[in-house]
PDB file of C-alpha atoms and ligand atoms in Angstrom:
ATOM      1  CA  MET A   1      27.920 -18.030  55.105  1.00  0.00           C
ATOM      2  CA  PRO A   2      27.856 -16.136  51.810  1.00  0.00           C
ATOM      3  CA  LYS A   3      27.419 -12.415  52.354  1.00  0.00           C
ATOM      4  CA  THR A   4      24.130 -12.283  50.440  1.00  0.00           C
ATOM      5  CA  GLU A   5      22.444 -14.424  53.114  1.00  0.00           C
ATOM      6  CA  ARG A   6      23.467 -12.007  55.858  1.00  0.00           C
ATOM      7  CA  TRP A   7      21.527  -9.082  54.444  1.00  0.00           C
ATOM      8  CA  GLN A   8      17.953  -8.013  54.274  1.00  0.00           C
ATOM      9  CA  TRP A   9      17.360  -6.115  51.045  1.00  0.00           C
ATOM     10  CA  TYR A  10      15.543  -2.992  49.950  1.00  0.00           C
ATOM     11  CA  VAL A  11      14.738  -3.575  46.292  1.00  0.00           C
ATOM     12  CA  GLU A  12      13.942  -0.522  44.188  1.00  0.00           C
ATOM     13  CA  SER A  13      12.163  -1.487  40.969  1.00  0.00           C
ATOM     14  CA  PHE A  14      12.582   0.713  37.907  1.00  0.00           C
ATOM     15  CA  GLY A  15      10.005  -1.260  35.956  1.00  0.00           C
ATOM     16  CA  PRO A  16       9.040  -4.885  35.553  1.00  0.00           C
ATOM     17  CA  SER A  17      12.553  -5.937  34.479  1.00  0.00           C
ATOM     18  CA  GLU A  18      15.043  -3.656  36.288  1.00  0.00           C
ATOM     19  CA  GLN A  19      15.890  -3.468  39.986  1.00  0.00           C
ATOM     20  CA  HIS A  20      18.546  -2.039  42.285  1.00  0.00           C
ATOM     21  CA  HIS A  21      19.151  -4.097  45.425  1.00  0.00           C
ATOM     22  CA  HIS A  22      20.381  -2.155  48.473  1.00  0.00           C
ATOM     23  CA  ALA A  23      21.501  -4.225  51.448  1.00  0.00           C
ATOM     24  CA  ILE A  24      19.971  -3.000  54.711  1.00  0.00           C
ATOM     25  CA  ASP A  25      22.363  -2.442  57.612  1.00  0.00           C
ATOM     26  CA  GLU A  26      19.644  -1.048  59.825  1.00  0.00           C
ATOM     27  CA  LEU A  27      15.916  -0.491  59.522  1.00  0.00           C
ATOM     28  CA  TYR A  28      14.897   2.633  61.474  1.00  0.00           C
ATOM     29  CA  PHE A  29      11.268   2.768  60.395  1.00  0.00           C
ATOM     30  CA  ALA A  30       8.860   1.022  58.062  1.00  0.00           C
ATOM     31  CA  GLY A  31       5.187   1.866  57.997  1.00  0.00           C
ATOM     32  CA  ARG A  32       2.369   3.698  56.286  1.00  0.00           C
ATOM     33  CA  SER A  33       1.255   7.272  56.801  1.00  0.00           C
ATOM     34  CA  GLU A  34      -2.082   8.637  55.656  1.00  0.00           C
ATOM     35  CA  PHE A  35      -0.452   9.372  52.291  1.00  0.00           C
ATOM     36  CA  GLN A  36       2.332   6.903  51.509  1.00  0.00           C
ATOM     37  CA  GLU A  37       4.533   3.931  52.477  1.00  0.00           C
ATOM     38  CA  ILE A  38       7.579   5.206  54.344  1.00  0.00           C
ATOM     39  CA  ALA A  39      10.863   3.477  55.134  1.00  0.00           C
ATOM     40  CA  VAL A  40      14.021   4.856  56.698  1.00  0.00           C
ATOM     41  CA  ILE A  41      16.934   2.463  56.300  1.00  0.00           C
ATOM     42  CA  ARG A  42      20.715   2.470  56.375  1.00  0.00           C
ATOM     43  CA  SER A  43      22.660   0.999  53.483  1.00  0.00           C
ATOM     44  CA  PRO A  44      26.344   0.094  53.831  1.00  0.00           C
ATOM     45  CA  VAL A  45      27.142   2.155  50.725  1.00  0.00           C
ATOM     46  CA  PHE A  46      24.779   5.152  50.855  1.00  0.00           C
ATOM     47  CA  GLY A  47      24.236   5.548  54.606  1.00  0.00           C
ATOM     48  CA  LYS A  48      20.747   6.523  55.759  1.00  0.00           C
ATOM     49  CA  MET A  49      18.074   6.590  53.071  1.00  0.00           C
ATOM     50  CA  LEU A  50      14.472   7.809  52.905  1.00  0.00           C
ATOM     51  CA  VAL A  51      12.212   5.625  50.779  1.00  0.00           C
ATOM     52  CA  LEU A  52       8.632   6.611  49.888  1.00  0.00           C
ATOM     53  CA  ASP A  53       6.302   4.215  48.093  1.00  0.00           C
ATOM     54  CA  GLY A  54       9.333   2.097  47.181  1.00  0.00           C
ATOM     55  CA  ASP A  55      11.258   5.016  45.587  1.00  0.00           C
ATOM     56  CA  THR A  56      14.523   6.346  46.983  1.00  0.00           C
ATOM     57  CA  GLN A  57      14.051  10.005  47.913  1.00  0.00           C
ATOM     58  CA  SER A  58      17.562  10.785  49.088  1.00  0.00           C
ATOM     59  CA  SER A  59      20.584   9.216  50.727  1.00  0.00           C
ATOM     60  CA  GLN A  60      23.062  10.504  53.266  1.00  0.00           C
ATOM     61  CA  ALA A  61      25.997   9.895  50.929  1.00  0.00           C
ATOM     62  CA  ASP A  62      24.812  11.960  47.982  1.00  0.00           C
ATOM     63  CA  GLU A  63      21.797  14.056  49.013  1.00  0.00           C
ATOM     64  CA  ARG A  64      23.904  17.206  48.581  1.00  0.00           C
ATOM     65  CA  ILE A  65      24.303  16.465  44.882  1.00  0.00           C
ATOM     66  CA  TYR A  66      20.537  16.361  44.456  1.00  0.00           C
ATOM     67  CA  HIS A  67      19.617  19.250  46.769  1.00  0.00           C
ATOM     68  CA  GLU A  68      22.338  21.682  45.677  1.00  0.00           C
ATOM     69  CA  THR A  69      21.382  21.011  42.047  1.00  0.00           C
ATOM     70  CA  LEU A  70      17.692  21.544  42.730  1.00  0.00           C
ATOM     71  CA  VAL A  71      18.129  24.816  44.611  1.00  0.00           C
ATOM     72  CA  HIS A  72      21.184  26.800  43.604  1.00  0.00           C
ATOM     73  CA  PRO A  73      20.963  27.256  39.812  1.00  0.00           C
ATOM     74  CA  ALA A  74      17.452  28.669  40.300  1.00  0.00           C
ATOM     75  CA  LEU A  75      18.396  30.954  43.183  1.00  0.00           C
ATOM     76  CA  ALA A  76      21.532  32.118  41.360  1.00  0.00           C
ATOM     77  CA  ALA A  77      19.337  33.171  38.421  1.00  0.00           C
ATOM     78  CA  ALA A  78      16.401  34.644  40.349  1.00  0.00           C
ATOM     79  CA  ALA A  79      15.861  38.403  40.250  1.00  0.00           C
ATOM     80  CA  ASP A  80      14.394  38.394  43.763  1.00  0.00           C
ATOM     81  CA  ARG A  81      15.475  35.864  46.388  1.00  0.00           C
ATOM     82  CA  SER A  82      13.655  37.323  49.366  1.00  0.00           C
ATOM     83  CA  GLU A  83      10.607  35.009  49.313  1.00  0.00           C
ATOM     84  CA  VAL A  84      10.976  31.345  48.383  1.00  0.00           C
ATOM     85  CA  LEU A  85       8.307  28.632  48.316  1.00  0.00           C
ATOM     86  CA  ILE A  86       9.094  24.901  48.481  1.00  0.00           C
ATOM     87  CA  LEU A  87       6.415  22.423  47.408  1.00  0.00           C
ATOM     88  CA  GLY A  88       7.087  19.145  49.268  1.00  0.00           C
ATOM     89  CA  GLY A  89      10.698  18.826  50.387  1.00  0.00           C
ATOM     90  CA  GLY A  90       9.990  16.515  53.382  1.00  0.00           C
ATOM     91  CA  GLU A  91      13.552  15.810  54.533  1.00  0.00           C
ATOM     92  CA  GLY A  92      14.320  19.520  55.034  1.00  0.00           C
ATOM     93  CA  ALA A  93      17.476  19.501  52.906  1.00  0.00           C
ATOM     94  CA  THR A  94      15.940  21.709  50.209  1.00  0.00           C
ATOM     95  CA  LEU A  95      15.018  24.146  52.985  1.00  0.00           C
ATOM     96  CA  ARG A  96      18.580  23.909  54.346  1.00  0.00           C
ATOM     97  CA  GLU A  97      20.046  24.784  50.953  1.00  0.00           C
ATOM     98  CA  VAL A  98      17.637  27.709  50.386  1.00  0.00           C
ATOM     99  CA  LEU A  99      18.491  29.153  53.802  1.00  0.00           C
ATOM    100  CA  ARG A 100      22.213  29.113  52.974  1.00  0.00           C
ATOM    101  CA  CYS A 101      21.439  32.087  50.750  1.00  0.00           C
ATOM    102  CA  PRO A 102      21.642  35.200  52.958  1.00  0.00           C
ATOM    103  CA  GLU A 103      19.234  37.207  50.760  1.00  0.00           C
ATOM    104  CA  VAL A 104      16.374  34.823  51.553  1.00  0.00           C
ATOM    105  CA  VAL A 105      14.162  36.608  54.069  1.00  0.00           C
ATOM    106  CA  ARG A 106      11.558  33.862  54.345  1.00  0.00           C
ATOM    107  CA  CYS A 107      11.270  30.351  52.980  1.00  0.00           C
ATOM    108  CA  THR A 108       7.883  28.657  53.136  1.00  0.00           C
ATOM    109  CA  MET A 109       7.871  24.882  52.840  1.00  0.00           C
ATOM    110  CA  VAL A 110       4.597  22.984  52.391  1.00  0.00           C
ATOM    111  CA  ASP A 111       4.695  19.208  52.712  1.00  0.00           C
ATOM    112  CA  ILE A 112       1.576  17.094  52.933  1.00  0.00           C
ATOM    113  CA  ASP A 113       2.984  14.412  55.195  1.00  0.00           C
ATOM    114  CA  GLY A 114       3.655  15.306  58.838  1.00  0.00           C
ATOM    115  CA  LYS A 115       4.937  11.762  59.404  1.00  0.00           C
ATOM    116  CA  VAL A 116       7.780  12.299  56.879  1.00  0.00           C
ATOM    117  CA  LEU A 117       8.743  15.519  58.669  1.00  0.00           C
ATOM    118  CA  GLU A 118       8.631  13.801  62.068  1.00  0.00           C
ATOM    119  CA  LEU A 119      10.827  10.925  60.829  1.00  0.00           C
ATOM    120  CA  ALA A 120      13.211  13.342  59.125  1.00  0.00           C
ATOM    121  CA  ARG A 121      13.679  15.215  62.411  1.00  0.00           C
ATOM    122  CA  GLU A 122      14.171  11.987  64.357  1.00  0.00           C
ATOM    123  CA  PHE A 123      16.345   9.906  62.033  1.00  0.00           C
ATOM    124  CA  LEU A 124      17.733  12.259  59.351  1.00  0.00           C
ATOM    125  CA  PRO A 125      18.707  15.458  61.232  1.00  0.00           C
ATOM    126  CA  GLU A 126      21.818  15.834  59.024  1.00  0.00           C
ATOM    127  CA  TRP A 127      19.522  16.646  56.088  1.00  0.00           C
ATOM    128  CA  SER A 128      17.751  19.653  57.631  1.00  0.00           C
ATOM    129  CA  HIS A 129      20.727  20.656  59.795  1.00  0.00           C
ATOM    130  CA  GLY A 130      18.520  22.876  61.995  1.00  0.00           C
ATOM    131  CA  ALA A 131      16.614  24.415  59.073  1.00  0.00           C
ATOM    132  CA  PHE A 132      13.167  23.452  60.432  1.00  0.00           C
ATOM    133  CA  ASP A 133      13.829  25.683  63.462  1.00  0.00           C
ATOM    134  CA  ASN A 134      15.402  28.559  61.560  1.00  0.00           C
ATOM    135  CA  PRO A 135      13.404  31.785  62.181  1.00  0.00           C
ATOM    136  CA  ARG A 136      13.443  32.448  58.409  1.00  0.00           C
ATOM    137  CA  ALA A 137      11.626  29.117  57.783  1.00  0.00           C
ATOM    138  CA  ARG A 138       7.848  28.755  57.720  1.00  0.00           C
ATOM    139  CA  VAL A 139       7.061  25.033  57.695  1.00  0.00           C
ATOM    140  CA  ILE A 140       3.485  24.079  56.879  1.00  0.00           C
ATOM    141  CA  VAL A 141       2.060  20.561  56.966  1.00  0.00           C
ATOM    142  CA  GLY A 142      -0.538  20.514  54.221  1.00  0.00           C
ATOM    143  CA  ASP A 143      -1.305  19.873  50.592  1.00  0.00           C
ATOM    144  CA  ALA A 144       0.821  22.164  48.410  1.00  0.00           C
ATOM    145  CA  LEU A 145      -1.987  22.421  45.859  1.00  0.00           C
ATOM    146  CA  ARG A 146      -4.484  23.542  48.445  1.00  0.00           C
ATOM    147  CA  PHE A 147      -1.917  25.973  49.873  1.00  0.00           C
ATOM    148  CA  MET A 148      -1.366  27.627  46.492  1.00  0.00           C
ATOM    149  CA  ARG A 149      -5.118  27.912  45.889  1.00  0.00           C
ATOM    150  CA  GLU A 150      -5.663  29.618  49.243  1.00  0.00           C
ATOM    151  CA  ASP A 151      -2.459  31.689  49.506  1.00  0.00           C
ATOM    152  CA  SER A 152      -2.219  34.869  47.471  1.00  0.00           C
ATOM    153  CA  ASP A 153       1.475  35.651  48.116  1.00  0.00           C
ATOM    154  CA  ARG A 154       3.958  35.723  45.262  1.00  0.00           C
ATOM    155  CA  TYR A 155       7.408  34.204  45.396  1.00  0.00           C
ATOM    156  CA  GLY A 156      10.618  35.072  43.541  1.00  0.00           C
ATOM    157  CA  THR A 157      11.528  31.385  43.424  1.00  0.00           C
ATOM    158  CA  ILE A 158       9.295  28.327  43.676  1.00  0.00           C
ATOM    159  CA  VAL A 159      11.042  24.988  44.179  1.00  0.00           C
ATOM    160  CA  SER A 160       9.079  21.815  43.574  1.00  0.00           C
ATOM    161  CA  ASP A 161      10.592  18.903  45.491  1.00  0.00           C
ATOM    162  CA  LEU A 162       7.656  16.549  45.197  1.00  0.00           C
ATOM    163  CA  THR A 163       7.561  12.789  44.814  1.00  0.00           C
ATOM    164  CA  GLU A 164       7.247  11.343  41.328  1.00  0.00           C
ATOM    165  CA  PRO A 165       3.713  11.986  40.017  1.00  0.00           C
ATOM    166  CA  LEU A 166       2.710   8.340  39.878  1.00  0.00           C
ATOM    167  CA  ALA A 167      -1.022   7.641  39.705  1.00  0.00           C
ATOM    168  CA  ASP A 168      -1.454   6.846  43.422  1.00  0.00           C
ATOM    169  CA  SER A 169       0.975   9.469  44.747  1.00  0.00           C
ATOM    170  CA  PRO A 170      -0.274  12.589  46.602  1.00  0.00           C
ATOM    171  CA  SER A 171       1.910  14.607  44.201  1.00  0.00           C
ATOM    172  CA  HIS A 172      -0.017  13.441  41.123  1.00  0.00           C
ATOM    173  CA  PRO A 173      -2.622  16.276  41.208  1.00  0.00           C
ATOM    174  CA  LEU A 174       0.217  18.850  41.018  1.00  0.00           C
ATOM    175  CA  PHE A 175       1.365  17.766  37.563  1.00  0.00           C
ATOM    176  CA  ASN A 176      -1.077  19.072  34.990  1.00  0.00           C
ATOM    177  CA  ASP A 177      -1.567  22.131  32.838  1.00  0.00           C
ATOM    178  CA  GLN A 178      -3.997  23.897  35.209  1.00  0.00           C
ATOM    179  CA  VAL A 179      -1.699  23.522  38.197  1.00  0.00           C
ATOM    180  CA  PHE A 180       1.324  24.628  36.176  1.00  0.00           C
ATOM    181  CA  ALA A 181      -0.698  27.782  35.386  1.00  0.00           C
ATOM    182  CA  LEU A 182      -1.540  28.216  39.079  1.00  0.00           C
ATOM    183  CA  ILE A 183       2.149  27.920  40.036  1.00  0.00           C
ATOM    184  CA  ARG A 184       2.981  30.469  37.307  1.00  0.00           C
ATOM    185  CA  SER A 185       0.487  32.897  38.862  1.00  0.00           C
ATOM    186  CA  ARG A 186       2.216  32.598  42.259  1.00  0.00           C
ATOM    187  CA  LEU A 187       5.608  33.606  40.814  1.00  0.00           C
ATOM    188  CA  ALA A 188       6.697  37.215  41.213  1.00  0.00           C
ATOM    189  CA  GLU A 189       7.753  39.190  38.136  1.00  0.00           C
ATOM    190  CA  GLY A 190      11.009  37.737  36.779  1.00  0.00           C
ATOM    191  CA  GLY A 191      10.684  34.699  39.057  1.00  0.00           C
ATOM    192  CA  VAL A 192      12.035  31.196  38.557  1.00  0.00           C
ATOM    193  CA  TYR A 193      10.143  27.939  39.001  1.00  0.00           C
ATOM    194  CA  VAL A 194      12.354  24.878  39.352  1.00  0.00           C
ATOM    195  CA  LEU A 195      11.246  21.300  39.766  1.00  0.00           C
ATOM    196  CA  GLN A 196      12.735  17.885  40.221  1.00  0.00           C
ATOM    197  CA  ALA A 197      11.573  16.357  36.980  1.00  0.00           C
ATOM    198  CA  SER A 198      12.175  12.612  36.888  1.00  0.00           C
ATOM    199  CA  THR A 199      14.945  10.684  35.215  1.00  0.00           C
ATOM    200  CA  ALA A 200      16.671  11.793  32.009  1.00  0.00           C
ATOM    201  CA  ALA A 201      18.198   8.368  31.288  1.00  0.00           C
ATOM    202  CA  PHE A 202      18.080   7.768  27.542  1.00  0.00           C
ATOM    203  CA  HIS A 203      15.653   4.840  27.805  1.00  0.00           C
ATOM    204  CA  ASN A 204      13.357   6.413  30.316  1.00  0.00           C
ATOM    205  CA  ALA A 205      13.081  10.178  29.727  1.00  0.00           C
ATOM    206  CA  ALA A 206       9.484  10.229  28.479  1.00  0.00           C
ATOM    207  CA  LEU A 207       8.000  11.680  31.679  1.00  0.00           C
ATOM    208  CA  HIS A 208      10.677  14.355  31.846  1.00  0.00           C
ATOM    209  CA  CYS A 209      10.006  15.403  28.244  1.00  0.00           C
ATOM    210  CA  LYS A 210       6.260  15.437  28.890  1.00  0.00           C
ATOM    211  CA  MET A 211       6.772  17.849  31.812  1.00  0.00           C
ATOM    212  CA  ALA A 212       9.054  20.079  29.712  1.00  0.00           C
ATOM    213  CA  ARG A 213       6.602  20.219  26.791  1.00  0.00           C
ATOM    214  CA  THR A 214       3.685  21.128  29.050  1.00  0.00           C
ATOM    215  CA  LEU A 215       5.658  23.798  30.903  1.00  0.00           C
ATOM    216  CA  ARG A 216       6.702  25.438  27.619  1.00  0.00           C
ATOM    217  CA  ARG A 217       3.116  26.679  27.304  1.00  0.00           C
ATOM    218  CA  HIS A 218       3.659  28.805  30.392  1.00  0.00           C
ATOM    219  CA  TYR A 219       7.216  30.207  30.191  1.00  0.00           C
ATOM    220  CA  ARG A 220       9.542  31.721  27.616  1.00  0.00           C
ATOM    221  CA  HIS A 221      12.464  29.599  28.844  1.00  0.00           C
ATOM    222  CA  VAL A 222      12.079  25.997  30.016  1.00  0.00           C
ATOM    223  CA  VAL A 223      15.453  24.328  30.332  1.00  0.00           C
ATOM    224  CA  SER A 224      16.432  20.828  31.387  1.00  0.00           C
ATOM    225  CA  PHE A 225      19.470  19.989  33.415  1.00  0.00           C
ATOM    226  CA  PHE A 226      20.610  16.771  35.012  1.00  0.00           C
ATOM    227  CA  THR A 227      23.227  14.954  36.995  1.00  0.00           C
ATOM    228  CA  HIS A 228      23.912  11.399  37.990  1.00  0.00           C
ATOM    229  CA  VAL A 229      22.659  10.613  41.506  1.00  0.00           C
ATOM    230  CA  PRO A 230      24.357   7.364  42.578  1.00  0.00           C
ATOM    231  CA  ALA A 231      21.706   6.343  45.135  1.00  0.00           C
ATOM    232  CA  PHE A 232      18.999   6.778  42.470  1.00  0.00           C
ATOM    233  CA  ASP A 233      21.109   4.653  40.105  1.00  0.00           C
ATOM    234  CA  THR A 234      20.215   6.971  37.240  1.00  0.00           C
ATOM    235  CA  ASP A 235      20.644  10.437  35.757  1.00  0.00           C
ATOM    236  CA  TRP A 236      18.234  12.729  37.589  1.00  0.00           C
ATOM    237  CA  ALA A 237      16.693  15.647  35.748  1.00  0.00           C
ATOM    238  CA  PHE A 238      15.314  19.030  36.718  1.00  0.00           C
ATOM    239  CA  LEU A 239      13.509  21.803  34.859  1.00  0.00           C
ATOM    240  CA  ALA A 240      14.027  25.528  35.323  1.00  0.00           C
ATOM    241  CA  CYS A 241      11.278  27.806  34.037  1.00  0.00           C
ATOM    242  CA  SER A 242      11.419  31.576  33.668  1.00  0.00           C
ATOM    243  CA  ASP A 243      10.320  34.369  31.359  1.00  0.00           C
ATOM    244  CA  ARG A 244      13.323  36.493  32.216  1.00  0.00           C
ATOM    245  CA  VAL A 245      16.349  34.232  32.196  1.00  0.00           C
ATOM    246  CA  ASP A 246      17.610  31.146  30.375  1.00  0.00           C
ATOM    247  CA  LEU A 247      19.531  29.259  33.068  1.00  0.00           C
ATOM    248  CA  ALA A 248      21.547  27.381  30.451  1.00  0.00           C
ATOM    249  CA  THR A 249      23.276  30.622  29.448  1.00  0.00           C
ATOM    250  CA  LEU A 250      23.586  32.207  32.886  1.00  0.00           C
ATOM    251  CA  ASP A 251      26.783  34.271  33.133  1.00  0.00           C
ATOM    252  CA  PRO A 252      29.427  32.341  35.164  1.00  0.00           C
ATOM    253  CA  LYS A 253      30.314  35.594  36.939  1.00  0.00           C
ATOM    254  CA  ILE A 254      26.758  35.796  38.312  1.00  0.00           C
ATOM    255  CA  ILE A 255      27.062  32.202  39.548  1.00  0.00           C
ATOM    256  CA  GLU A 256      30.476  32.808  41.121  1.00  0.00           C
ATOM    257  CA  ALA A 257      29.216  35.916  42.914  1.00  0.00           C
ATOM    258  CA  TYR A 258      26.111  34.032  44.102  1.00  0.00           C
ATOM    259  CA  CYS A 259      28.145  31.046  45.353  1.00  0.00           C
ATOM    260  CA  ALA A 260      30.586  33.312  47.172  1.00  0.00           C
ATOM    261  CA  ARG A 261      27.702  34.735  49.219  1.00  0.00           C
ATOM    262  CA  LEU A 262      26.339  31.338  50.318  1.00  0.00           C
ATOM    263  CA  ARG A 263      26.761  30.408  53.976  1.00  0.00           C
ATOM    264  CA  GLY A 264      28.781  27.240  54.601  1.00  0.00           C
ATOM    265  CA  GLU A 265      30.672  25.184  52.092  1.00  0.00           C
ATOM    266  CA  SER A 266      29.147  23.690  48.965  1.00  0.00           C
ATOM    267  CA  PHE A 267      29.827  20.093  48.015  1.00  0.00           C
ATOM    268  CA  PHE A 268      28.726  19.996  44.388  1.00  0.00           C
ATOM    269  CA  TYR A 269      27.523  23.236  42.855  1.00  0.00           C
ATOM    270  CA  ASP A 270      29.638  26.039  41.454  1.00  0.00           C
ATOM    271  CA  ALA A 271      30.026  27.760  38.081  1.00  0.00           C
ATOM    272  CA  VAL A 272      31.935  24.817  36.559  1.00  0.00           C
ATOM    273  CA  THR A 273      29.312  22.318  37.735  1.00  0.00           C
ATOM    274  CA  HIS A 274      26.600  24.619  36.375  1.00  0.00           C
ATOM    275  CA  ARG A 275      28.110  24.383  32.882  1.00  0.00           C
ATOM    276  CA  ARG A 276      28.176  20.587  33.126  1.00  0.00           C
ATOM    277  CA  LEU A 277      24.589  20.350  34.442  1.00  0.00           C
ATOM    278  CA  PHE A 278      23.177  22.311  31.509  1.00  0.00           C
ATOM    279  CA  ALA A 279      25.296  20.740  28.724  1.00  0.00           C
ATOM    280  CA  LEU A 280      22.788  18.177  27.487  1.00  0.00           C
ATOM    281  CA  PRO A 281      23.658  15.164  25.336  1.00  0.00           C
ATOM    282  CA  LEU A 282      22.367  14.948  21.791  1.00  0.00           C
ATOM    283  CA  TYR A 283      19.782  12.234  22.486  1.00  0.00           C
ATOM    284  CA  LEU A 284      18.121  14.338  25.169  1.00  0.00           C
ATOM    285  CA  ARG A 285      18.141  17.521  23.079  1.00  0.00           C
ATOM    286  CA  ARG A 286      16.476  15.546  20.296  1.00  0.00           C
ATOM    287  CA  MET A 287      13.869  14.047  22.623  1.00  0.00           C
ATOM    288  CA  LEU A 288      13.093  17.470  24.107  1.00  0.00           C
ATOM    289  CA  ALA A 289      12.726  19.051  20.662  1.00  0.00           C
ATOM    290  CA  ALA A 290      10.406  16.332  19.342  1.00  0.00           C
ATOM    291  CA  SER A 291       6.689  16.838  19.636  1.00  0.00           C
ATOM    292  CA  GLY A 292       4.930  14.357  21.866  1.00  0.00           C
ATOM    293  CA  GLU A 293       2.712  13.828  24.846  1.00  0.00           C
ATOM    294  CA  THR A 294       1.798  16.684  27.222  1.00  0.00           C
ATOM    295  CA  PHE A 295      -0.167  16.722  30.474  1.00  0.00           C
TER     296      PHE A 295
HETATM  297  N1  SAM B   1      13.977  13.792  46.131  1.00  0.00           N
HETATM  298  C1  SAM B   1      12.680  13.312  45.944  1.00  0.00           C
HETATM  299  C2  SAM B   1      12.499  12.422  44.764  1.00  0.00           C
HETATM  300  O1  SAM B   1      13.477  12.029  44.194  1.00  0.00           O
HETATM  301  O2  SAM B   1      11.358  12.099  44.417  1.00  0.00           O
HETATM  302  C3  SAM B   1      11.580  14.172  46.438  1.00  0.00           C
HETATM  303  C4  SAM B   1      11.843  14.428  47.904  1.00  0.00           C
HETATM  304  S1  SAM B   1      10.657  14.902  49.030  1.00  0.00           S
HETATM  305  C5  SAM B   1      10.818  13.654  50.275  1.00  0.00           C
HETATM  306  C6  SAM B   1       9.062  14.555  48.375  1.00  0.00           C
HETATM  307  C7  SAM B   1       7.971  15.062  49.317  1.00  0.00           C
HETATM  308  O3  SAM B   1       6.823  15.442  48.552  1.00  0.00           O
HETATM  309  C8  SAM B   1       7.483  14.055  50.346  1.00  0.00           C
HETATM  310  O4  SAM B   1       7.896  14.432  51.628  1.00  0.00           O
HETATM  311  C9  SAM B   1       5.950  14.082  50.194  1.00  0.00           C
HETATM  312  O5  SAM B   1       5.269  14.014  51.435  1.00  0.00           O
HETATM  313  C10 SAM B   1       5.747  15.406  49.488  1.00  0.00           C
HETATM  314  N2  SAM B   1       4.460  15.537  48.777  1.00  0.00           N
HETATM  315  C11 SAM B   1       3.890  14.659  47.923  1.00  0.00           C
HETATM  316  N3  SAM B   1       2.699  15.150  47.497  1.00  0.00           N
HETATM  317  C12 SAM B   1       2.540  16.356  48.093  1.00  0.00           C
HETATM  318  C13 SAM B   1       1.516  17.347  48.060  1.00  0.00           C
HETATM  319  N4  SAM B   1       0.384  17.183  47.336  1.00  0.00           N
HETATM  320  N5  SAM B   1       1.686  18.479  48.782  1.00  0.00           N
HETATM  321  C14 SAM B   1       2.794  18.655  49.533  1.00  0.00           C
HETATM  322  N6  SAM B   1       3.784  17.743  49.612  1.00  0.00           N
HETATM  323  C15 SAM B   1       3.664  16.604  48.911  1.00  0.00           C
END
C-alpha cells in the first residue's frame, strides 16, 4: 500500500492555493471550545502539535525556536523584569520561558480559553514544564482585553502570544489602535511590548506591516524581527515596541549577560541569534518603510 493511503492528514491552508499537509500519527483531541476549533495531533516529523482554527500554534520539535524568540529579546532589553504580563499564551511555553529569568517576580498570563489550558496540561506538558504551578505564575482564564480594562497594574514587559487576528478569532478585538493605546498605558516606564506578529514571508507580509505601522503611532521604536519556524512552514515575525530601547541595536554584552543569568539551557536564543533575528532583508525593510494600511 502506498504510504499516502496509510495516513490521515492535517491540512493547513495558507490561502486558497497553498497548503501544507502534515500526516497524523496520533489524534489526541479534536473538538470545539466556546471560542475556537482545537486539535492536538502528533506528526511523524514535528511531534505533538496544537492546532487552533486550522492554524498551527506550536510543535514539539520547534516550539523553543518560537517561544525563545518571542520572550528573550524583549526581556533582555527591558529596564524592569519584575512584573511580566502575557496576553494569550495557552500552551504555557511562553510562561515557561519568562520564568527562566530569575529577576521575574511575577508573571501573569491571561488566556481566554480554559479548554486550551486543560489540553495543554494533559497532552503537552513538555511545553509548560511545570510553569502553570510555579508560585511566581498567576494564570487567569479570561479575555485579555477585559483584563487590561479592569486591571490597573503596570508591567515592565508585556508579551502578546495571541492567535492570528482573523475576523472570527477571539484575538481580533485586540488588534486595533485603541487597544494598542490601552496596552501602552499598562506598560511601566521604559517597558517593552512584544508581540507575535504574523508571517514576514515576502509574498504575505501585509498584515505584519499593518501591525508595525499602527504601533509606530504609540512608540518611539517599533522593530520587526523574524525567524523561520519549520512547523509553520514560513518565516514568522515579531514586533518589539519601546520608547527607551531599539532592540535591533541592543548591545551584545547586555544580551550575553542576560542569557548567562537564565535558568536552564537555551536551544535557540543568544547574542549571535539576536543579530540574525534583527538583520532584515531588503524587501522587508522596503515594505516596512512604505506607507500603507493601518488598523
Ligand atoms: N504561537 C501562536 C500562533 O502562532 O498563533 C499563538 C499561541 S497561543 C496558543 C494563542 C492563544 O491566544 C490561544 O490559547 C487562545 O486561546 C488565546 N487567545 C485568543 N484570543 C484571546 C483573548 N481575547 N484573550 C486571551 N487569550 C486569547
